[in-house]
Short mmCIF file of C-alpha atoms in Angstrom, two decimals:
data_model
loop_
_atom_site.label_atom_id
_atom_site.label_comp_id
_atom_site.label_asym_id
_atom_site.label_seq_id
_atom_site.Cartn_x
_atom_site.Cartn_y
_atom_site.Cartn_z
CA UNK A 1 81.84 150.66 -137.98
CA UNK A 2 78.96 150.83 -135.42
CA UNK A 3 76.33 147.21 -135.89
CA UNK A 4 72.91 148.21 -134.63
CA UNK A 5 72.11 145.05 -132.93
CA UNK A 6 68.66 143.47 -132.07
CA UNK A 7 67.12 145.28 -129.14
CA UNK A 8 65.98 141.68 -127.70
CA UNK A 9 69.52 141.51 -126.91
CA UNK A 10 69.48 144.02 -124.08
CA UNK A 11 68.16 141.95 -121.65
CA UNK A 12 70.87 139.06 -122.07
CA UNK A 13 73.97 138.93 -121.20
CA UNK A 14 76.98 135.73 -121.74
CA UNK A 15 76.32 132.67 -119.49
CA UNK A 16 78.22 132.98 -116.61
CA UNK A 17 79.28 129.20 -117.05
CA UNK A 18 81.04 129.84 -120.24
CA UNK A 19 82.92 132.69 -118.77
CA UNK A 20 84.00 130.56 -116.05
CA UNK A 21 85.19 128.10 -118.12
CA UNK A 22 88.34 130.70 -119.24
CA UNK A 23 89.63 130.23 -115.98
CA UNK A 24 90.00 126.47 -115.95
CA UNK A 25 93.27 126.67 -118.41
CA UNK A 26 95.53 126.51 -115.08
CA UNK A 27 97.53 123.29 -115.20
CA UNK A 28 95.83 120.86 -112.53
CA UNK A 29 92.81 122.92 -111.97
CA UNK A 30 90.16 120.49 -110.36
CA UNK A 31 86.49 121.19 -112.36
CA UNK A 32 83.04 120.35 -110.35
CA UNK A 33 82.13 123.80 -112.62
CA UNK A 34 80.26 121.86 -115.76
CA UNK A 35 77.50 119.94 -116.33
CA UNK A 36 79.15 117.26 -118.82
CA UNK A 37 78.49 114.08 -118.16
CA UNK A 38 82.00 112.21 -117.78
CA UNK A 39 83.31 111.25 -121.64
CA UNK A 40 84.28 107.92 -119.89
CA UNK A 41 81.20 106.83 -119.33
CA UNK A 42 80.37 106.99 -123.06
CA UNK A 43 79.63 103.38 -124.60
CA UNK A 44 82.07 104.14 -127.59
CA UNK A 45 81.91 100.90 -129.62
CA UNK A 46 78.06 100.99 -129.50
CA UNK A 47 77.84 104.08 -131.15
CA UNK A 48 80.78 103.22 -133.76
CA UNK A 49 78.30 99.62 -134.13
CA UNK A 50 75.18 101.67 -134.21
CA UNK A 51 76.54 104.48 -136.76
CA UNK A 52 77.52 101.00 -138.94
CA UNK A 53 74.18 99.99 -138.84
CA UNK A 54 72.61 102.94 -139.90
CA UNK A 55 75.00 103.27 -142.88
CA UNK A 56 74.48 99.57 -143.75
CA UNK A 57 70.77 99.63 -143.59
CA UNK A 58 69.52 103.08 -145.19
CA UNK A 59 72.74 104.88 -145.87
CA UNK A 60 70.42 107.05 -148.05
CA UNK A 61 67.94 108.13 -145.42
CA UNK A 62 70.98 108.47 -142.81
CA UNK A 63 72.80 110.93 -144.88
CA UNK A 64 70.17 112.58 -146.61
CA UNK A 65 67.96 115.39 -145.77
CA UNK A 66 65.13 114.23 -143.71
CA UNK A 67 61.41 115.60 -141.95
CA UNK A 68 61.51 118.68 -139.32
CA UNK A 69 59.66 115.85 -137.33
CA UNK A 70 62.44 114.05 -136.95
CA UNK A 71 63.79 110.38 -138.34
CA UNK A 72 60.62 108.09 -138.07
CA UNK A 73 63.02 104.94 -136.50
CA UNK A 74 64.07 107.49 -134.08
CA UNK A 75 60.52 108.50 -132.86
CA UNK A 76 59.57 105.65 -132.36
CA UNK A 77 62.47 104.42 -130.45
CA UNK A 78 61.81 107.34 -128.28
CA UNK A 79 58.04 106.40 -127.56
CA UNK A 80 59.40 103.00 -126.66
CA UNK A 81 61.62 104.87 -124.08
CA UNK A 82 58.99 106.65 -122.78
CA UNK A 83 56.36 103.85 -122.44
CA UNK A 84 59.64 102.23 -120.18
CA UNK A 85 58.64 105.14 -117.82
CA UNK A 86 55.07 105.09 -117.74
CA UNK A 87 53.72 107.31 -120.64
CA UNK A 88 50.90 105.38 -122.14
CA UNK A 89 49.41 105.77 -125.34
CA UNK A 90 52.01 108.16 -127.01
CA UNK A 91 52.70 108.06 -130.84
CA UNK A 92 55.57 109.06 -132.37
CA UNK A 93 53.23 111.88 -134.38
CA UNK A 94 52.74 113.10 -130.72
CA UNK A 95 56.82 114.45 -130.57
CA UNK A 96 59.44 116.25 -132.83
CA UNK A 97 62.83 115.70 -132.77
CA UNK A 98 65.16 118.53 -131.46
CA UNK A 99 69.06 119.20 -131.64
CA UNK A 100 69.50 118.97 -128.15
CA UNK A 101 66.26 119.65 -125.41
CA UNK A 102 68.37 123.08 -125.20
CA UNK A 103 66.53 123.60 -128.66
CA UNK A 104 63.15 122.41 -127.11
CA UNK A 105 62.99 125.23 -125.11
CA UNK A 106 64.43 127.42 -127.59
CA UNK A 107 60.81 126.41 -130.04
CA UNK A 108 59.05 127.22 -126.90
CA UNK A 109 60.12 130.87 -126.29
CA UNK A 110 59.82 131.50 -129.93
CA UNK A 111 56.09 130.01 -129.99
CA UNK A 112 54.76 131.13 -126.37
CA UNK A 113 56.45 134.33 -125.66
CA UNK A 114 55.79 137.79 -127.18
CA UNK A 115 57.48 140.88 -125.39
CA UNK A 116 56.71 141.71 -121.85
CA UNK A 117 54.91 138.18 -121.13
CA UNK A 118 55.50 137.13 -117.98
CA UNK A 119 57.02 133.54 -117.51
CA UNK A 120 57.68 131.03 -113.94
CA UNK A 121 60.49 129.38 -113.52
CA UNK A 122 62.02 127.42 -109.86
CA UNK A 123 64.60 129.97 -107.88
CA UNK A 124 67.32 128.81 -108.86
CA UNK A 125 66.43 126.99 -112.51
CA UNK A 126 68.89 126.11 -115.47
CA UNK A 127 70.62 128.96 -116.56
CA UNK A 128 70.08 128.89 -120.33
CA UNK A 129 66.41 128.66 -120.06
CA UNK A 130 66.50 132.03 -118.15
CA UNK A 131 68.43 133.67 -121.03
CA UNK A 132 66.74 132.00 -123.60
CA UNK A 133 62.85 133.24 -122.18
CA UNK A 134 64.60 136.08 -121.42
CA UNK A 135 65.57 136.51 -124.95
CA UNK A 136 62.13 136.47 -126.12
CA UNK A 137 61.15 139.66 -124.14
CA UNK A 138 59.66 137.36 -121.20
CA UNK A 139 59.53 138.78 -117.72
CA UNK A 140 61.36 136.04 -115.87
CA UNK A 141 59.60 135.00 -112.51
CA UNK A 142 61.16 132.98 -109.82
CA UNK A 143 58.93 130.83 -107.90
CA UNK A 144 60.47 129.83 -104.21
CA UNK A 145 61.44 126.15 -103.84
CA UNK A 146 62.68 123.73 -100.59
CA UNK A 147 64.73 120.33 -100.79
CA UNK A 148 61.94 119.17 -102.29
CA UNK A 149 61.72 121.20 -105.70
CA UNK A 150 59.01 124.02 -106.09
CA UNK A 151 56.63 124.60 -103.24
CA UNK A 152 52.95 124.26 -105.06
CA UNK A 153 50.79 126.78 -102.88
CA UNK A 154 53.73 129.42 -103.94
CA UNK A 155 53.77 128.58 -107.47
CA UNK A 156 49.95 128.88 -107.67
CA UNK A 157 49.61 132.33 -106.03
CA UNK A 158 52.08 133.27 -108.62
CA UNK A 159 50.32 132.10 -111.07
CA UNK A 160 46.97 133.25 -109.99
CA UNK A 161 48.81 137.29 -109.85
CA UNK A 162 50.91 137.11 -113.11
CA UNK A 163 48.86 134.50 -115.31
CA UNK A 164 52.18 133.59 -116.97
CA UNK A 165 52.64 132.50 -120.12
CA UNK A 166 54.37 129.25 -119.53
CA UNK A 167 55.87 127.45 -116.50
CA UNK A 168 59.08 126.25 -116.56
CA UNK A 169 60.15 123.09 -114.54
CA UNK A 170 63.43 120.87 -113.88
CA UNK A 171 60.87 118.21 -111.57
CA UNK A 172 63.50 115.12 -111.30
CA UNK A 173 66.73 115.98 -110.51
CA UNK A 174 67.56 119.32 -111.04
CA UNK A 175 69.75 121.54 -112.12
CA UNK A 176 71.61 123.32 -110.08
CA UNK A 177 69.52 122.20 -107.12
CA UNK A 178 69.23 118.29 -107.60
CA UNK A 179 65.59 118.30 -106.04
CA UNK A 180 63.12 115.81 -106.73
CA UNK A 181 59.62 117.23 -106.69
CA UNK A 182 57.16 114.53 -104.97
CA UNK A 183 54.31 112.63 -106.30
CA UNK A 184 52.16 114.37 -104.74
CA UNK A 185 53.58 118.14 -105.89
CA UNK A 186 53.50 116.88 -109.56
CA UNK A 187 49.88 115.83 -108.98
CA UNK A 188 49.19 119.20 -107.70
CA UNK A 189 51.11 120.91 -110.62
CA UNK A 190 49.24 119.53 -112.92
CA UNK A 191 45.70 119.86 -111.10
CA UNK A 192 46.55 123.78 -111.51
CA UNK A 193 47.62 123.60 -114.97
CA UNK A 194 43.85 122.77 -115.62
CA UNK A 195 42.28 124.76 -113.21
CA UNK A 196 44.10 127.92 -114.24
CA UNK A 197 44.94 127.12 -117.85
CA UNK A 198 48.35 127.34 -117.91
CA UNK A 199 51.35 125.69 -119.95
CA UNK A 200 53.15 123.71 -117.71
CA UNK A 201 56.87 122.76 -119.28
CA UNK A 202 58.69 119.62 -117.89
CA UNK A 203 62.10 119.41 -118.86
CA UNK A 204 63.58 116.33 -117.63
CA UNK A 205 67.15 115.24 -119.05
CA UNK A 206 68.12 113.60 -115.69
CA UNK A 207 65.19 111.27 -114.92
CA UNK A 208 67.34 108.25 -115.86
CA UNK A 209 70.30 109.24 -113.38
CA UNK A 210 68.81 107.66 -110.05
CA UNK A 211 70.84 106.00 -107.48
CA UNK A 212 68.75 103.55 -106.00
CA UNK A 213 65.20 103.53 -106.45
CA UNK A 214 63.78 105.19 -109.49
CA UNK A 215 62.03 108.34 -109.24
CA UNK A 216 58.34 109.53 -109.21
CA UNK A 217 56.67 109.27 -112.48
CA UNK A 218 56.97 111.91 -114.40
CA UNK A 219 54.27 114.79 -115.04
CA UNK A 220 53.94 113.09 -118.36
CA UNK A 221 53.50 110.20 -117.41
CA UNK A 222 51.25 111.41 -114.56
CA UNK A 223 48.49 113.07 -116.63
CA UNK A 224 46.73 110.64 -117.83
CA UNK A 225 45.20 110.72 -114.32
CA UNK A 226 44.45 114.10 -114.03
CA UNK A 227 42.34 114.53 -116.42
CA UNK A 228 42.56 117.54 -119.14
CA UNK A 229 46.43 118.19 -118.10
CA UNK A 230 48.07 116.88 -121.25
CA UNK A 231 46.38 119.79 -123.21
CA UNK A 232 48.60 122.08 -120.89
CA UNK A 233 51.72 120.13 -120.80
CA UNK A 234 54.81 119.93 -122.60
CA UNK A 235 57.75 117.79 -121.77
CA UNK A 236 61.14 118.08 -123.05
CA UNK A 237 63.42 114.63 -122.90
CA UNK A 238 67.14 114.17 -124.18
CA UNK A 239 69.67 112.00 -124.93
CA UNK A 240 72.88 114.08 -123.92
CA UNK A 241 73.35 113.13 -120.62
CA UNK A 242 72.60 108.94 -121.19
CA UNK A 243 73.88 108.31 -124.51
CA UNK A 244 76.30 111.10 -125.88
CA UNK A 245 76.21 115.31 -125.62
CA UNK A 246 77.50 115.04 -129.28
CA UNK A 247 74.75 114.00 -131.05
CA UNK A 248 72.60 116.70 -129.83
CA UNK A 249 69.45 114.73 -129.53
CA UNK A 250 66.67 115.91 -127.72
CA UNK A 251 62.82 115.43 -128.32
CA UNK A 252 59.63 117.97 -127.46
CA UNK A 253 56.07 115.96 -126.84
CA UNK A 254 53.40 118.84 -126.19
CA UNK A 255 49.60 119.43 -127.51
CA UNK A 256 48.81 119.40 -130.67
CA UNK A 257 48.68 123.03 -131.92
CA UNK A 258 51.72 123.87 -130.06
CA UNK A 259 53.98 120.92 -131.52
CA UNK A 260 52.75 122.37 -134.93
CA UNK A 261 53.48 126.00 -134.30
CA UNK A 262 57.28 124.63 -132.86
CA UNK A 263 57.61 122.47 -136.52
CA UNK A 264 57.09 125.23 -138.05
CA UNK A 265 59.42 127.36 -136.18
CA UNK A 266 62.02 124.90 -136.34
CA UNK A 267 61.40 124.58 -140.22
CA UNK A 268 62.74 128.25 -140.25
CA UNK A 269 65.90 127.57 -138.08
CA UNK A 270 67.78 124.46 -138.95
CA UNK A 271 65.02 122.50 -141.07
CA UNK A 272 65.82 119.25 -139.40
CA UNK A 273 67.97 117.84 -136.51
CA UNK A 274 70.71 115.70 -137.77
CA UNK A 275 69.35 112.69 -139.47
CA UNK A 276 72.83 110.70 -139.26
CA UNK A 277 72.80 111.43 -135.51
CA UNK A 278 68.98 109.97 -135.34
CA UNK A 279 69.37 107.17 -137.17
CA UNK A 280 72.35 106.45 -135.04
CA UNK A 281 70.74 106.39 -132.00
CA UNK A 282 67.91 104.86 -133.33
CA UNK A 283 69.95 101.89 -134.08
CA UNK A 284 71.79 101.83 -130.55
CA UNK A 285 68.49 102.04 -129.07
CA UNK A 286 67.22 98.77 -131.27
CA UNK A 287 70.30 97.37 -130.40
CA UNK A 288 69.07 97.18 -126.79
CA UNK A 289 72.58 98.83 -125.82
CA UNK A 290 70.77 101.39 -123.19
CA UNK A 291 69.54 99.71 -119.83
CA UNK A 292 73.47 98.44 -119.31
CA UNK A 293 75.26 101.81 -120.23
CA UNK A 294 72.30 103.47 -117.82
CA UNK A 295 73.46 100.72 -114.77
CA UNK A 296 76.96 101.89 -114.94
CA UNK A 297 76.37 105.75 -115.25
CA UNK A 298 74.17 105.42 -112.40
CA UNK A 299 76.40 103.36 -110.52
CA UNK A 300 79.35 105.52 -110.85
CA UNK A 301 77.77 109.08 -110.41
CA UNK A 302 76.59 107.48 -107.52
CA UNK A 303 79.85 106.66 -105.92
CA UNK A 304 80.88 110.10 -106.73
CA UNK A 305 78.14 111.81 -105.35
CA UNK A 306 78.57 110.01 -101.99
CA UNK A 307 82.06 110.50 -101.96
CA UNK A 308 81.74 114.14 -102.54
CA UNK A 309 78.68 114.66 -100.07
CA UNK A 310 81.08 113.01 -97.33
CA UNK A 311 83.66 115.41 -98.25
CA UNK A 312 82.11 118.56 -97.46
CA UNK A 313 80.79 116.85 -94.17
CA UNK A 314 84.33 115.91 -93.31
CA UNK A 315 85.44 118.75 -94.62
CA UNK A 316 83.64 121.94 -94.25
CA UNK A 317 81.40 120.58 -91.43
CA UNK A 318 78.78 123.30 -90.32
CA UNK A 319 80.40 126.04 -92.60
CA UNK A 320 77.96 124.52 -95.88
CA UNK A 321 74.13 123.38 -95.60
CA UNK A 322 73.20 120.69 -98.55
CA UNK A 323 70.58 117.94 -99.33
CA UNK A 324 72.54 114.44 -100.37
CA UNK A 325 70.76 114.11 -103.88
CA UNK A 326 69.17 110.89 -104.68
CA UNK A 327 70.50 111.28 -108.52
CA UNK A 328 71.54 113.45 -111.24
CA UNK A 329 74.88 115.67 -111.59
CA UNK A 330 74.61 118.08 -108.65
CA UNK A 331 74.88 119.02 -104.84
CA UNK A 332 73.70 122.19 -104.39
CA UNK A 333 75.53 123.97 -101.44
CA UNK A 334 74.22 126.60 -99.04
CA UNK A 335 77.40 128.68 -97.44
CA UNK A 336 76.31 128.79 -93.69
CA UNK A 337 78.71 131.32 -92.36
CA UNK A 338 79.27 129.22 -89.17
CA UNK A 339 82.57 130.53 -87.07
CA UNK A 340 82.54 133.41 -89.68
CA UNK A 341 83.51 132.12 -92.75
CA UNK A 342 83.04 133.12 -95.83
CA UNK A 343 79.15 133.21 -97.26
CA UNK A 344 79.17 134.99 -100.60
CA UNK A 345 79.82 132.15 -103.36
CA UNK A 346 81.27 134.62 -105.87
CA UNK A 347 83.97 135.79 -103.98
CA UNK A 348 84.75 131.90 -102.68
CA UNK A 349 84.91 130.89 -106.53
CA UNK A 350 87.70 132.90 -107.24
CA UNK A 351 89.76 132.18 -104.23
CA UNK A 352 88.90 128.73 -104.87
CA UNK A 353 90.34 128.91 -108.49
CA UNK A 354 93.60 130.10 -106.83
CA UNK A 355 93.70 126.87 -104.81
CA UNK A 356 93.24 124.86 -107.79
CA UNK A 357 89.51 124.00 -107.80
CA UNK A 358 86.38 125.41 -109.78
CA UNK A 359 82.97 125.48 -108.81
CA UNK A 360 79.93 127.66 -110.41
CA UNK A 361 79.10 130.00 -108.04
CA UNK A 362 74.83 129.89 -107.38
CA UNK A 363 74.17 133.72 -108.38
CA UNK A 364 73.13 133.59 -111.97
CA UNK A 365 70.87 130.55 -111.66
CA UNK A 366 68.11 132.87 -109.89
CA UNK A 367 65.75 134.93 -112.13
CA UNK A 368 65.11 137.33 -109.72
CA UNK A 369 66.07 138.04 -105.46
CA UNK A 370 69.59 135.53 -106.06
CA UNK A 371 70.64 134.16 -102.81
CA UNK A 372 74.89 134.78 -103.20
CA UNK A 373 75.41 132.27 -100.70
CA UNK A 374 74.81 129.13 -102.87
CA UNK A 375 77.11 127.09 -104.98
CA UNK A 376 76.52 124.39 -107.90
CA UNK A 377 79.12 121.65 -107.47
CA UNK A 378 79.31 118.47 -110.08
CA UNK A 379 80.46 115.37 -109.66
CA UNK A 380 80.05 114.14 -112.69
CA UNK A 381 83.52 114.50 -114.23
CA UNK A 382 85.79 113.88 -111.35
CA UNK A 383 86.84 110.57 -110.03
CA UNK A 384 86.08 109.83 -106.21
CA UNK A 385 90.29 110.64 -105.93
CA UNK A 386 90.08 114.08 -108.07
CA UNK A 387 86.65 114.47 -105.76
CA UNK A 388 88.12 114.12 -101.56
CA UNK A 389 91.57 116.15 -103.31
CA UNK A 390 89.21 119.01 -105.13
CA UNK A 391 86.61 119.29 -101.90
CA UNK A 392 89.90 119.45 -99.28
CA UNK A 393 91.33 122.17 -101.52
CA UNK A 394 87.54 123.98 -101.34
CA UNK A 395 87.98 123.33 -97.63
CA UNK A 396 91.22 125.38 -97.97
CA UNK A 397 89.70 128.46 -100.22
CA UNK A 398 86.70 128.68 -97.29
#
């Protein structure tokens, strides 16, 4: 039996992540490969106190269907969040609930992008939101960055050739590069938004994971200064990497128009995000739970990310190039190729695999021109011990 599949899915292929992740089944394999936050760090008996809540106080609404919007407790929790970072004057009619900011995007390609539209995203950017655009018939443009996210005078000449549909941007923390785009860049961002029209998309579900001193506001929060930007800016928040990956709880704030046309999108594809989940969250979020579970993620990826930025210095010295990030989930690594080593991350990921650690090589984060010498390590799941053991064994594969 033959299946005639969609033609949309030509142009995708399996994440390479995934694929990776059939290779970690060796006993005492060390992962910095995924982008989990560490299970540990999960505040267990407020969720179990929050999920009692929400079945003590409207069982009904928590188990029963519920609006595409989302749970009303929930929004507003969330614009409470958001007014913590800056964003005045939101209402929780200005957002929609989404399973998981991976579904945030998702609404977006199905709303913004017809075949053949043309679409900017950071070299490298998020994986999934490549294949996802891509999905959508988008022509998938990478826009250069430095240390310090996406360089603006680059991005605007794109924009001004390709007039893209939609711009796609990690500002705070990203992933895979852990770069953390300036005040001023964001200010710049959105001063071309306006002045060439253009959907600007801020995804930010690391913004909470500083080290030390908290980020730059975000675009968001940003554009009430710049005047005209909100009507060319959507921003996609979640709670997976804070709170709990399970829940699959992410939100979408964007214009008007747009936010309607992603309602009814999402009417058509799972009619409402969990309502249990929301209601959950809303409650551990009432609860006041969050700023204390935040201080010891932060705390402890921290730690981690230090340890494991001192390991490749101590380690692999000259032979890798990388900016200590100031927070998130990443290092991004440059392969250097100093006293001849190896530079091509692919074929170091598999020899690194045989020595018992797993990394995600950089390749398949680039849209377009991939540089093969990069590498994506975590440290997210690994303790500092699993962290100087799993960078030493790296130090052996190079």
């Amino acid at each position: 039996m033959t299946l005639r599949f969609a033609s949309r899915l030509d142009n995708v292929e399996t994440s390479a992540i995934r694929e990776l992740f059939k290779l970690l089944g060796k006993p005492g394999i060390i992962s910095f490969a995924g982008g989990f936050p560490d299970a540990a760090m999960f505040d267990v008996e407020g969720v179990r106190e929050a999920a009692n809540a929400a079945l003590t106080e409207e069982p009904g609404a928590a188990l029963q269907y519920g609006a595409t919007e989302g749970y009303q407790p929930f929004r507003e929790q969330i614009v409470g969040l958001m007014a913590a970072k800056g964003v005045q004057s939101l209402t929780p009619e200005q957002l929609i609930v989404t399973t998981g900011s991976q579904q945030a995007l998702d609404l977006l390609g199905k709303t913004m992008i017809s075949p053949g539209d043309k679409v900017i995203v950071e070299g490298p950017t998020f994986l999934a939101t490549i294949q996802c655009f891509r999905l959508y018939g988008a022509e998938v443009i990478s826009a250069p960055t430095d240390e310090n996210g996406v360089i603006p005078e680059a991005l605007e000449q794109l924009i001004a050739e390709h007039q893209p549909k939609l711009v796609y941007l990690i500002p705070t923390f990203g992933n895979p590069s852990g770069a953390l785009l300036s005040l001023e860049r964001r200010r710049q961002v959105l001063e071309m938004a306006v002045r060439h029209q253009t959907l600007m998309v801020e995804d930010d579900p690391y913004g909470d994971l500083y080290f030390d001193a908290p980020p730059p506001p975000s675009m968001l929060a940003l554009s009430d200064s710049v005047p005209g930007s909100r009507d060319y800016l959507a921003h996609c928040g979640s709670m997976s990497k804070v709170l709990s990956p399970g829940l699959r709880l992410g939100w979408l704030i964007a214009p008007a128009e747009l936010l309607g046309k992603c309602v009814m999108c999402k009417q058509f594809s799972d009619a409402h995000t969990s309502t249990f989940s929301q209601a959950t969250a809303a409650q551990y979020l009432k609860a006041g739970r969050m700023p204390a579970t935040l201080d010891r993620v932060r705390t402890t990826y921290a730690a981690r990310s230090k340890a494991m930025g001192e390991g490749l210095r101590s380690q692999l010295g000259d032979a890798v190039r990388f900016v200590q990030p100031l927070g998130g989930m990443f290092i991004w690594v440059q392969l250097t190729g100093a006293r001849g080593q190896e530079t091509d991350g692919n074929a170091l990921a598999k020899r690194a695999i045989e020595q018992g650690v797993a990394f995600v090589p950089g390749t398949p984060f680039f849209a377009q021109n991939p540089d093969t010498s990069t590498l994506r390590l975590s440290f997210a799941t690994a303790d500092i011990a699993r962290i100087e053991e799993g960078i030493a064994r790296l130090a052996k594969a190079l």
